[in-house]
Short mmCIF file of C-alpha atoms and ligand atoms in Angstrom, two decimals:
data_model
loop_
_atom_site.label_atom_id
_atom_site.label_comp_id
_atom_site.label_asym_id
_atom_site.label_seq_id
_atom_site.Cartn_x
_atom_site.Cartn_y
_atom_site.Cartn_z
CA MET A 913 0.00 0.00 0.00
CA GLY A 914 1.13 3.52 -0.76
CA ARG A 915 0.85 6.47 1.56
CA VAL A 916 -0.89 9.83 1.45
CA PRO A 917 1.25 12.50 -0.24
CA GLY A 918 2.42 15.31 1.99
CA ALA A 919 4.51 18.44 2.16
CA SER A 920 7.78 16.63 1.40
CA ASP A 921 6.24 15.36 -1.84
CA ARG A 922 5.34 18.92 -2.82
CA ILE A 923 8.95 19.95 -2.22
CA ALA A 924 10.22 16.97 -4.22
CA CYS A 925 7.77 17.95 -6.93
CA ARG A 926 9.02 21.52 -7.03
CA ASN A 927 12.69 20.49 -7.00
CA SER A 928 12.49 17.67 -9.51
CA GLY A 929 10.30 19.27 -12.12
CA TRP A 930 7.92 16.28 -11.95
CA THR A 931 4.20 16.79 -11.63
CA PHE A 932 2.74 16.10 -8.23
CA ALA A 933 1.05 12.99 -9.63
CA GLU A 934 4.40 11.73 -10.93
CA VAL A 935 6.07 12.17 -7.54
CA PHE A 936 3.18 10.41 -5.86
CA THR A 937 3.32 7.55 -8.39
CA LYS A 938 7.05 7.20 -7.77
CA MET A 939 6.44 6.89 -4.04
CA GLN A 940 3.72 4.30 -4.70
CA ASP A 941 6.01 2.39 -7.06
CA PHE A 942 8.73 2.38 -4.45
CA SER A 943 6.39 1.14 -1.74
CA ALA A 944 5.06 -1.54 -4.03
CA ALA A 945 8.54 -2.52 -5.19
CA GLY A 946 9.08 -4.93 -2.35
CA ARG A 947 8.02 -5.49 1.20
CA ALA A 948 6.52 -2.41 2.90
CA MET A 949 9.25 0.11 3.62
CA THR A 950 10.63 0.10 7.13
CA PRO A 951 11.65 3.59 8.19
CA ARG A 952 15.41 4.06 8.24
CA LEU A 953 17.60 6.42 10.18
CA PHE A 954 19.05 7.70 6.90
CA SER A 955 16.32 8.79 4.56
CA ASP A 956 15.61 7.14 1.23
CA HIS A 957 15.40 10.46 -0.62
CA PRO A 958 18.22 9.53 -3.08
CA LEU A 959 15.99 6.71 -4.32
CA LEU A 960 13.41 9.19 -5.58
CA GLU A 961 15.80 9.93 -8.44
CA LEU A 962 15.56 6.33 -9.64
CA GLN A 963 13.03 4.69 -11.93
CA ALA A 964 10.57 2.23 -10.40
CA SER A 965 12.43 -0.81 -11.76
CA GLU A 966 15.68 0.54 -10.30
CA GLN A 967 14.04 1.16 -6.93
CA SER A 968 12.94 -2.48 -6.95
CA GLN A 969 16.54 -3.57 -7.44
CA VAL A 970 17.69 -1.52 -4.45
CA GLN A 971 14.83 -2.96 -2.45
CA HIS A 972 15.85 -6.46 -3.48
CA VAL A 973 19.46 -5.92 -2.40
CA ARG A 974 18.23 -4.41 0.87
CA GLU A 975 16.24 -7.55 1.49
CA LEU A 976 19.26 -9.75 0.74
CA CYS A 977 21.28 -7.67 3.22
CA ARG A 978 18.59 -8.00 5.87
CA THR A 979 18.08 -11.73 5.49
CA THR A 980 21.42 -13.14 4.38
CA ILE A 981 24.40 -10.86 3.81
CA GLY A 982 24.11 -8.84 7.04
CA PRO A 983 23.63 -11.81 9.40
CA ALA A 984 26.51 -13.69 7.70
CA ALA A 985 28.92 -10.73 7.52
CA ALA A 986 30.83 -11.43 10.75
CA GLU A 987 31.38 -15.07 9.81
CA VAL A 988 32.47 -14.12 6.27
CA ALA A 989 35.04 -11.74 7.76
CA ARG A 990 36.39 -14.21 10.30
CA GLU A 991 39.02 -15.54 7.91
CA ASP A 992 40.60 -13.99 4.84
CA ARG A 993 39.44 -16.65 2.41
CA PHE A 994 37.54 -15.80 -0.75
CA ALA A 995 33.88 -15.65 0.25
CA TRP A 996 32.46 -17.88 -2.47
CA ASP A 997 28.98 -18.07 -0.96
CA THR A 998 28.67 -14.28 -0.97
CA PHE A 999 30.02 -14.03 -4.50
CA ARG A 1000 27.70 -16.74 -5.84
CA LEU A 1001 24.73 -15.14 -4.12
CA LEU A 1002 25.53 -11.76 -5.68
CA ALA A 1003 25.96 -13.40 -9.09
CA ARG A 1004 22.76 -15.46 -8.80
CA GLU A 1005 20.74 -12.43 -7.73
CA GLY A 1006 21.97 -10.32 -10.67
CA VAL A 1007 24.02 -7.87 -8.59
CA VAL A 1008 27.31 -8.78 -10.31
CA ALA A 1009 25.50 -8.34 -13.64
CA THR A 1010 24.91 -4.64 -12.94
CA ALA A 1011 28.53 -4.07 -14.06
CA PHE A 1012 28.02 -5.61 -17.52
CA PRO A 1013 26.34 -4.52 -20.77
CA ALA A 1014 22.97 -6.01 -21.65
CA ALA A 1015 24.43 -7.55 -24.83
CA TYR A 1016 26.44 -9.94 -22.63
CA GLY A 1017 23.76 -10.78 -20.10
CA GLY A 1018 24.26 -7.79 -17.83
CA SER A 1019 21.80 -5.13 -16.78
CA ASP A 1020 23.91 -2.15 -17.86
CA ALA A 1021 22.94 -0.39 -14.66
CA ARG A 1022 23.38 3.35 -14.33
CA GLN A 1023 25.88 4.53 -11.73
CA VAL A 1024 23.11 6.39 -9.91
CA LEU A 1025 21.56 2.97 -9.24
CA ARG A 1026 24.82 1.17 -8.55
CA VAL A 1027 25.91 3.63 -5.84
CA ARG A 1028 22.66 2.91 -4.01
CA ILE A 1029 23.18 -0.85 -4.31
CA ILE A 1030 26.80 -0.67 -3.16
CA GLU A 1031 25.78 1.62 -0.29
CA GLU A 1032 23.28 -1.03 0.86
CA LEU A 1033 25.95 -3.75 0.72
CA GLY A 1034 28.59 -1.56 2.42
CA ARG A 1035 26.17 -0.82 5.26
CA VAL A 1036 26.47 -4.43 6.40
CA CYS A 1037 29.39 -6.16 4.66
CA SER A 1038 32.51 -4.69 3.04
CA THR A 1039 33.28 -8.06 1.45
CA ALA A 1040 30.01 -8.07 -0.50
CA ALA A 1041 30.37 -4.41 -1.51
CA SER A 1042 33.96 -4.91 -2.61
CA MET A 1043 32.92 -7.84 -4.79
CA ILE A 1044 30.89 -5.37 -6.84
CA THR A 1045 33.52 -2.62 -6.97
CA GLY A 1046 36.11 -5.34 -7.64
CA THR A 1047 34.03 -6.58 -10.58
CA ASP A 1048 34.16 -3.09 -12.09
CA LEU A 1049 37.88 -2.89 -11.53
CA SER A 1050 38.69 -6.30 -12.95
CA ALA A 1051 36.20 -6.58 -15.83
CA ARG A 1052 35.78 -3.03 -17.09
CA ALA A 1053 38.85 -3.10 -19.36
CA ILE A 1054 37.56 -6.33 -20.91
CA VAL A 1055 34.18 -4.70 -21.55
CA ALA A 1056 35.86 -1.63 -23.01
CA GLY A 1057 38.79 -3.12 -24.90
CA ALA A 1058 38.59 -6.87 -25.62
CA SER A 1059 38.03 -8.22 -29.13
CA PRO A 1060 34.45 -9.27 -30.01
CA ALA A 1061 35.50 -12.94 -29.83
CA LEU A 1062 36.99 -12.56 -26.34
CA LYS A 1063 33.97 -10.58 -25.14
CA ASP A 1064 31.64 -13.31 -26.40
CA ALA A 1065 33.73 -15.97 -24.68
CA LEU A 1066 34.29 -14.23 -21.35
CA LEU A 1067 31.73 -11.57 -20.51
CA PRO A 1068 28.60 -13.74 -20.17
CA ARG A 1069 30.52 -16.10 -17.88
CA LEU A 1070 32.01 -13.25 -15.82
CA CYS A 1071 28.55 -11.77 -15.56
CA ARG A 1072 27.08 -15.03 -14.22
CA GLY A 1073 30.01 -15.42 -11.81
CA GLU A 1074 31.19 -18.67 -13.43
CA ILE A 1075 34.67 -17.27 -13.91
CA GLN A 1076 36.58 -14.36 -12.40
CA SER A 1077 39.03 -11.75 -13.54
CA ALA A 1078 41.55 -9.66 -11.59
CA PHE A 1079 43.04 -6.25 -12.31
CA ALA A 1080 46.83 -6.13 -12.15
CA LEU A 1081 48.19 -2.58 -12.23
CA THR A 1082 50.13 -1.96 -9.01
CA GLU A 1083 53.78 -2.99 -8.82
CA PRO A 1084 56.37 -3.04 -6.04
CA SER A 1085 57.79 0.26 -7.33
CA ALA A 1086 54.59 1.80 -8.78
CA GLY A 1087 51.47 2.34 -6.70
CA SER A 1088 50.24 5.92 -6.42
CA ASP A 1089 52.62 6.86 -9.23
CA VAL A 1090 51.29 4.34 -11.75
CA ARG A 1091 53.25 5.84 -14.62
CA GLY A 1092 56.32 4.34 -12.95
CA LEU A 1093 55.33 0.82 -14.05
CA THR A 1094 58.30 -1.33 -15.01
CA SER A 1095 56.54 -4.48 -16.27
CA VAL A 1096 57.37 -4.74 -19.94
CA ALA A 1097 55.43 -6.20 -22.89
CA GLN A 1098 57.88 -6.77 -25.74
CA ARG A 1099 56.37 -7.34 -29.18
CA ASP A 1100 57.32 -10.71 -30.72
CA GLY A 1101 55.52 -11.43 -34.01
CA ASP A 1102 51.83 -11.94 -33.30
CA ALA A 1103 52.38 -11.96 -29.52
CA TYR A 1104 53.86 -10.02 -26.61
CA ILE A 1105 56.45 -11.34 -24.18
CA LEU A 1106 55.51 -10.12 -20.72
CA ASN A 1107 58.02 -9.72 -17.87
CA GLY A 1108 57.58 -8.06 -14.49
CA SER A 1109 55.71 -8.33 -11.22
CA LYS A 1110 52.48 -7.06 -9.69
CA LYS A 1111 51.62 -6.52 -6.03
CA PHE A 1112 48.44 -6.35 -3.89
CA ILE A 1113 46.24 -7.98 -6.55
CA THR A 1114 42.72 -8.70 -5.30
CA ARG A 1115 41.33 -12.07 -6.44
CA ALA A 1116 44.80 -13.17 -7.62
CA SER A 1117 44.24 -16.50 -5.91
CA THR A 1118 40.85 -17.11 -7.55
CA ALA A 1119 40.93 -15.30 -10.89
CA ASP A 1120 40.82 -17.19 -14.17
CA TRP A 1121 42.01 -14.17 -16.15
CA PHE A 1122 44.26 -11.20 -15.37
CA THR A 1123 43.96 -7.76 -16.91
CA VAL A 1124 47.58 -6.63 -16.87
CA VAL A 1125 48.87 -3.16 -17.69
CA ALA A 1126 52.50 -3.09 -18.86
CA ARG A 1127 54.94 -0.72 -20.50
CA LEU A 1128 55.81 -0.96 -24.19
CA PRO A 1129 59.60 -0.74 -24.36
CA ALA A 1130 61.19 2.41 -25.76
CA GLN A 1131 57.79 4.03 -26.39
CA GLY A 1132 56.82 5.30 -22.94
CA ARG A 1133 53.31 3.99 -23.65
CA PHE A 1134 51.25 1.32 -21.96
CA VAL A 1135 49.31 -1.68 -23.16
CA GLY A 1136 46.55 -3.76 -21.56
CA LEU A 1137 46.82 -7.53 -21.95
CA LEU A 1138 44.50 -10.31 -20.90
CA VAL A 1139 46.48 -13.19 -19.44
CA PRO A 1140 44.97 -16.58 -18.58
CA ARG A 1141 45.78 -18.04 -15.19
CA ASP A 1142 47.43 -21.11 -16.71
CA ALA A 1143 49.84 -19.09 -18.91
CA ALA A 1144 53.34 -20.58 -18.86
CA GLY A 1145 55.64 -18.32 -16.81
CA LEU A 1146 52.91 -16.78 -14.63
CA GLN A 1147 53.39 -17.36 -10.92
CA VAL A 1148 50.85 -16.44 -8.25
CA SER A 1149 52.21 -16.00 -4.71
CA PRO A 1150 50.50 -17.33 -1.60
CA GLU A 1151 47.83 -14.98 -0.24
CA VAL A 1152 49.14 -12.08 1.84
CA GLY A 1153 47.63 -11.31 5.26
CA LYS A 1154 46.03 -7.87 5.75
CA LEU A 1155 44.21 -5.72 8.30
CA GLY A 1156 40.67 -5.94 6.96
CA TRP A 1157 38.57 -6.55 3.85
CA TYR A 1158 38.57 -10.22 4.71
CA GLY A 1159 36.82 -12.43 2.19
CA VAL A 1160 38.65 -10.86 -0.77
CA PRO A 1161 42.30 -11.95 -0.43
CA ILE A 1162 45.25 -10.44 -2.27
CA ALA A 1163 48.46 -11.93 -3.68
CA SER A 1164 51.38 -11.00 -5.94
CA LEU A 1165 52.04 -12.03 -9.53
CA THR A 1166 55.31 -12.68 -11.34
CA PHE A 1167 55.52 -12.83 -15.13
CA THR A 1168 58.59 -14.51 -16.60
CA ASP A 1169 58.62 -14.52 -20.40
CA VAL A 1170 54.86 -15.00 -20.49
CA ARG A 1171 53.70 -15.18 -24.12
CA VAL A 1172 50.42 -13.33 -24.67
CA ALA A 1173 48.71 -13.56 -28.06
CA GLU A 1174 48.08 -10.24 -29.83
CA SER A 1175 44.40 -11.24 -29.94
CA HIS A 1176 44.44 -10.89 -26.13
CA ARG A 1177 45.43 -7.23 -26.24
CA LEU A 1178 42.86 -4.84 -24.78
CA GLY A 1179 42.31 -1.88 -27.07
CA GLU A 1180 45.22 -0.60 -29.09
CA GLU A 1181 48.86 -0.26 -28.15
CA GLY A 1182 49.01 2.88 -26.00
CA ASP A 1183 45.49 2.41 -24.57
CA GLY A 1184 46.67 0.65 -21.41
CA PHE A 1185 46.66 3.73 -19.21
CA SER A 1186 43.26 5.04 -20.32
CA LEU A 1187 41.67 1.58 -19.95
CA ALA A 1188 43.05 1.44 -16.41
CA GLN A 1189 41.77 4.95 -15.65
CA ASP A 1190 38.31 4.04 -16.93
CA ALA A 1191 38.18 0.97 -14.65
CA LEU A 1192 39.52 2.96 -11.70
CA LEU A 1193 36.97 5.71 -12.24
CA ARG A 1194 34.03 3.34 -11.81
CA ALA A 1195 35.71 1.60 -8.89
CA ARG A 1196 36.35 4.98 -7.19
CA ILE A 1197 32.68 5.87 -7.34
CA GLY A 1198 32.00 2.41 -5.89
CA HIS A 1199 34.53 2.93 -3.07
CA ALA A 1200 32.75 6.16 -2.12
CA ALA A 1201 29.40 4.36 -2.04
CA MET A 1202 30.81 1.50 0.02
CA ALA A 1203 32.38 3.93 2.52
CA LEU A 1204 29.12 5.85 2.89
CA GLY A 1205 27.19 2.64 3.41
CA ARG A 1206 29.59 1.62 6.17
CA ALA A 1207 29.40 5.08 7.75
CA ILE A 1208 25.60 4.88 7.73
CA GLY A 1209 25.77 1.45 9.36
CA ALA A 1210 28.18 2.74 12.01
CA VAL A 1211 25.88 5.64 12.96
CA GLU A 1212 22.89 3.28 13.14
CA ILE A 1213 24.81 1.03 15.53
CA ALA A 1214 26.07 3.94 17.67
CA ALA A 1215 22.60 5.50 17.82
CA THR A 1216 21.08 2.16 18.86
CA TYR A 1217 23.65 1.89 21.64
CA GLY A 1218 22.84 5.48 22.61
CA GLY A 1219 19.25 4.41 23.22
CA ASP A 1220 20.07 1.20 25.07
CA ARG A 1221 22.84 2.44 27.37
CA GLN A 1222 22.12 4.40 30.55
CA VAL A 1223 24.87 6.67 31.89
CA PHE A 1224 24.72 9.31 34.63
CA GLY A 1225 20.96 8.91 35.09
CA LYS A 1226 19.78 9.05 31.48
CA SER A 1227 20.31 7.32 28.19
CA LEU A 1228 23.61 7.97 26.45
CA GLY A 1229 21.74 9.45 23.49
CA GLU A 1230 20.11 12.10 25.68
CA HIS A 1231 23.47 13.69 26.49
CA GLN A 1232 24.03 16.79 24.38
CA GLY A 1233 27.67 15.94 23.70
CA VAL A 1234 26.61 12.63 22.17
CA GLN A 1235 23.85 14.27 20.14
CA TRP A 1236 26.35 16.76 18.73
CA MET A 1237 28.62 13.91 17.65
CA LEU A 1238 25.69 12.14 15.99
CA ALA A 1239 24.59 15.42 14.39
CA ASP A 1240 28.03 15.95 12.84
CA MET A 1241 28.11 12.40 11.52
CA ALA A 1242 24.58 12.46 10.06
CA THR A 1243 25.02 15.90 8.46
CA GLN A 1244 28.36 15.03 6.88
CA ILE A 1245 27.04 11.72 5.58
CA GLU A 1246 24.07 13.38 3.88
CA ALA A 1247 26.38 16.00 2.35
CA SER A 1248 28.67 13.26 1.08
CA ARG A 1249 25.74 11.29 -0.36
CA ALA A 1250 24.70 14.40 -2.28
CA LEU A 1251 28.21 14.83 -3.70
CA LEU A 1252 28.32 11.16 -4.69
CA GLN A 1253 24.96 11.49 -6.41
CA VAL A 1254 26.35 14.35 -8.52
CA ALA A 1255 29.47 12.30 -9.34
CA ALA A 1256 27.33 9.32 -10.41
CA GLN A 1257 25.10 11.54 -12.56
CA LYS A 1258 28.15 13.06 -14.19
CA TYR A 1259 29.52 9.60 -14.94
CA ASP A 1260 26.21 8.50 -16.48
CA ARG A 1261 26.08 11.60 -18.67
CA GLY A 1262 29.76 11.32 -19.62
CA ASP A 1263 30.53 14.85 -18.38
CA ALA A 1264 34.09 16.04 -18.94
CA ASP A 1265 34.58 16.79 -15.23
CA GLY A 1266 33.29 13.36 -14.14
CA ALA A 1267 36.73 12.15 -13.05
CA THR A 1268 37.32 15.19 -10.82
CA PHE A 1269 33.93 14.74 -9.16
CA ALA A 1270 34.64 11.03 -8.69
CA SER A 1271 37.89 11.99 -6.93
CA MET A 1272 36.00 14.51 -4.75
CA ALA A 1273 33.32 11.97 -3.87
CA LYS A 1274 35.88 9.27 -3.06
CA LEU A 1275 38.09 11.59 -1.03
CA HIS A 1276 35.21 12.99 0.99
CA ALA A 1277 33.32 9.74 1.57
CA THR A 1278 36.30 7.60 2.50
CA ASP A 1279 37.93 10.12 4.87
CA LEU A 1280 34.51 10.74 6.39
CA CYS A 1281 33.88 7.02 6.84
CA MET A 1282 37.15 6.59 8.75
CA LYS A 1283 36.19 9.46 11.06
CA VAL A 1284 32.60 8.31 11.52
CA VAL A 1285 33.59 4.73 12.26
CA THR A 1286 36.21 5.94 14.78
CA ASP A 1287 33.66 8.20 16.52
CA ALA A 1288 30.95 5.52 16.46
CA LEU A 1289 33.36 3.05 18.02
CA GLN A 1290 34.20 5.64 20.68
CA LEU A 1291 30.49 6.10 21.43
CA THR A 1292 30.00 2.38 21.97
CA GLY A 1293 32.83 2.23 24.52
CA GLY A 1294 34.39 -1.13 25.34
CA ARG A 1295 31.79 -3.03 23.34
CA GLY A 1296 32.87 -1.30 20.17
CA TYR A 1297 36.36 -2.69 20.67
CA LEU A 1298 35.22 -6.32 20.88
CA GLN A 1299 35.55 -8.69 17.96
CA ASP A 1300 31.95 -9.86 18.17
CA PHE A 1301 30.68 -6.28 17.81
CA PRO A 1302 30.46 -5.10 14.14
CA LEU A 1303 32.27 -1.79 14.61
CA GLU A 1304 35.64 -3.45 15.12
CA ARG A 1305 35.28 -4.91 11.61
CA PHE A 1306 33.97 -1.62 10.20
CA PHE A 1307 36.94 0.19 11.73
CA ARG A 1308 39.47 -2.15 10.09
CA ASP A 1309 37.67 -2.15 6.74
CA ALA A 1310 37.35 1.65 6.59
CA LYS A 1311 41.09 2.16 6.26
CA LEU A 1312 41.43 0.52 2.87
CA ASN A 1313 38.91 2.83 1.20
CA GLN A 1314 41.32 5.69 1.92
CA ILE A 1315 44.21 3.83 0.21
CA GLY A 1316 42.86 1.65 -2.62
CA GLU A 1317 41.85 3.12 -6.02
CA GLY A 1318 44.09 6.09 -5.27
CA ALA A 1319 45.02 7.25 -1.77
CA SER A 1320 43.23 10.35 -0.41
CA GLU A 1321 46.36 12.45 -0.99
CA VAL A 1322 46.45 11.44 -4.65
CA HIS A 1323 42.83 12.55 -5.08
CA LYS A 1324 43.63 15.85 -3.36
CA THR A 1325 46.44 16.30 -5.88
CA VAL A 1326 44.09 15.55 -8.80
CA ILE A 1327 41.41 17.94 -7.52
CA GLY A 1328 43.85 20.71 -6.56
CA ARG A 1329 45.63 20.56 -9.90
CA ASP A 1330 42.26 20.85 -11.64
CA VAL A 1331 41.28 23.91 -9.55
CA VAL A 1332 44.52 25.71 -10.41
CA ARG A 1333 44.29 24.77 -14.10
CA ARG A 1334 40.67 25.90 -14.48
CA MET A 1335 41.14 29.16 -12.57
CA ALA A 1336 43.57 30.33 -15.23
CA SER A 1337 40.69 30.63 -17.71
CA ALA A 1338 37.79 31.12 -15.28
CA GLU A 1339 35.85 34.33 -14.54
CA ARG A 1340 37.82 36.67 -12.32
CA HIS A 1341 36.19 37.41 -8.98
CA PRO A 1342 34.12 40.62 -9.29
CA CYS A 1343 35.50 42.10 -6.04
CA LEU A 1344 39.04 42.20 -7.47
CA ARG A 1345 40.43 45.14 -9.39
CA GLU A 1346 42.48 44.62 -12.55
CA GLY A 1347 46.10 43.51 -12.44
CA PRO A 1348 48.11 40.91 -10.58
CA LEU A 1349 47.06 40.32 -6.98
CA THR A 1350 50.66 40.75 -5.93
CA ASP A 1351 50.20 44.48 -6.69
CA TYR A 1352 47.56 44.96 -3.99
C1 FAD P 1583 43.82 -4.79 0.06
C2 FAD P 1583 44.36 -4.16 -1.18
C3 FAD P 1583 43.81 -4.52 -2.41
C4 FAD P 1583 44.35 -3.99 -3.59
N1 FAD P 1583 43.88 -4.45 -4.79
C5 FAD P 1583 44.50 -4.05 -5.93
C6 FAD P 1583 44.17 -4.65 -7.19
O1 FAD P 1583 43.27 -5.50 -7.30
N2 FAD P 1583 44.87 -4.27 -8.29
C7 FAD P 1583 45.87 -3.34 -8.24
O2 FAD P 1583 46.45 -3.04 -9.27
N3 FAD P 1583 46.21 -2.75 -7.06
C8 FAD P 1583 45.57 -3.09 -5.93
N4 FAD P 1583 45.92 -2.53 -4.71
C9 FAD P 1583 46.97 -1.51 -4.68
C10 FAD P 1583 46.45 -0.12 -4.32
O3 FAD P 1583 45.76 0.45 -5.40
C11 FAD P 1583 47.67 0.70 -3.89
O4 FAD P 1583 48.05 0.22 -2.61
C12 FAD P 1583 47.39 2.20 -3.82
O5 FAD P 1583 47.20 2.72 -5.12
C13 FAD P 1583 48.56 2.96 -3.18
O6 FAD P 1583 49.76 2.58 -3.74
P1 FAD P 1583 50.97 2.12 -2.77
O7 FAD P 1583 50.42 1.14 -1.80
O8 FAD P 1583 52.11 1.69 -3.60
O9 FAD P 1583 51.34 3.41 -1.96
P2 FAD P 1583 52.50 4.47 -2.28
O10 FAD P 1583 52.44 4.86 -3.70
O11 FAD P 1583 53.79 3.96 -1.74
O12 FAD P 1583 52.02 5.70 -1.40
C14 FAD P 1583 52.07 5.62 0.03
C15 FAD P 1583 51.30 6.77 0.62
O13 FAD P 1583 51.95 7.98 0.26
C16 FAD P 1583 51.01 9.01 0.15
N5 FAD P 1583 51.18 9.65 -1.17
C17 FAD P 1583 51.35 9.03 -2.36
N6 FAD P 1583 51.47 9.95 -3.34
C18 FAD P 1583 51.39 11.17 -2.76
C19 FAD P 1583 51.45 12.52 -3.23
N7 FAD P 1583 51.60 12.79 -4.54
N8 FAD P 1583 51.35 13.52 -2.34
C20 FAD P 1583 51.17 13.27 -1.03
N9 FAD P 1583 51.09 12.01 -0.51
C21 FAD P 1583 51.20 10.98 -1.37
C22 FAD P 1583 49.63 8.38 0.33
O14 FAD P 1583 49.21 8.59 1.68
C23 FAD P 1583 49.88 6.93 0.11
O15 FAD P 1583 48.97 6.10 0.83
C24 FAD P 1583 45.39 -3.04 -3.52
C25 FAD P 1583 45.91 -2.64 -2.28
C26 FAD P 1583 45.43 -3.20 -1.12
C27 FAD P 1583 46.04 -2.81 0.21
#
């Protein structure tokens, strides 16, 4: 059953340009999309921007999180083994498919939908959320650059979760500064001979295919190659222990004279860097969504504790100092959600400044998540520090969002450089008189 439209619908109507009837129908569609909506601490207003069928998908993922992924999250994160059950569930339920084009069995989902789905997953389980951002990272270059024959052979199976790919960019001497890659792909007839090593590669222990970015010798350009797991000369190290993000292990790769057929090149020679940037762009938007989901979950947990716990004669949540902390967290999260929404819209439209907004969204959301999770853990006292309380896991998982897909400092550099570059040709501030400011 739907509800009676009210003042908030009139505001939505005014702001969106929809007729009142359209806004009301959207609300009805959303209510009808799944089980009756349970009120949430963080409002569902971003969902109003989605079509009814998209709202149903968010609702479906929310239900999966409530019934399966959320209750299983602690167990999934107990050991750093690939969480096959979670991955198969996400594949079976069509969540993995959101990353793939319809022509290959995917649902070609808009980013404005995907950020909502990833936010839902991140609210309960970083492993599940990272399986979706990791799918973008590892499969996007195949979608964008593989030959038609390779796409036909691989994409439907990747989409159904029957096989996996991994994205191998980072090297021991090239992380933030990816242009420092030293892996080399030397042309040899109708193939490339690949030598070098890669570090921190998610899914290295489970992937069937590796998207590898390497340098073309003497050209200063990069090439993307698709390397099968069983290629002669490819060695995968044992999994490497880490602080969090359990359920999606990492390992290193070594390539020794690995012969890769030219037909397995992604795009043209010289496209390697742009293919990597395209994959990273989608994954960055996903990281922001995951971080916001986790931050939302952390505030929900802290606010619940604030209601349950009595201190100094009243509930913890009735203390003004605690309310101010919660107010800061909730306000910042809503601001960050709004920024992410803009970044996702820009990506969907293909706006020229989409990458800068993705950097802003990722920087803001991931730094905010680390702060929110730290404060939420503080608010839950000793319980927050225990392993059987979810915030300990949230706390460990939050750190990687600030490092992976470009560390926060790298995004600051990208954004700051863009500000300085654009100001050179932007309108001069009307309060300034002519001439260099150094003459004031
Ligand atoms: C769990 C995990 C999974 C990963 N999965 C993958 C994967 O699947 N595929 C892949 O290719 N890579 C992957 N990575 C690698 C990841 O993308 C890199 O760790 C990240 O890009 C940072 O590179 P780095 O670790 O070499 O840090 P470095 O480049 O050594 O930088 C260290 C720190 O220096 C600071 N810094 C760097 N540059 C600047 C600057 N210009 N100004 C100011 N400060 C700066 C930042 O704080 C940064 O964190 C993964 C990493 C981890 C930990």
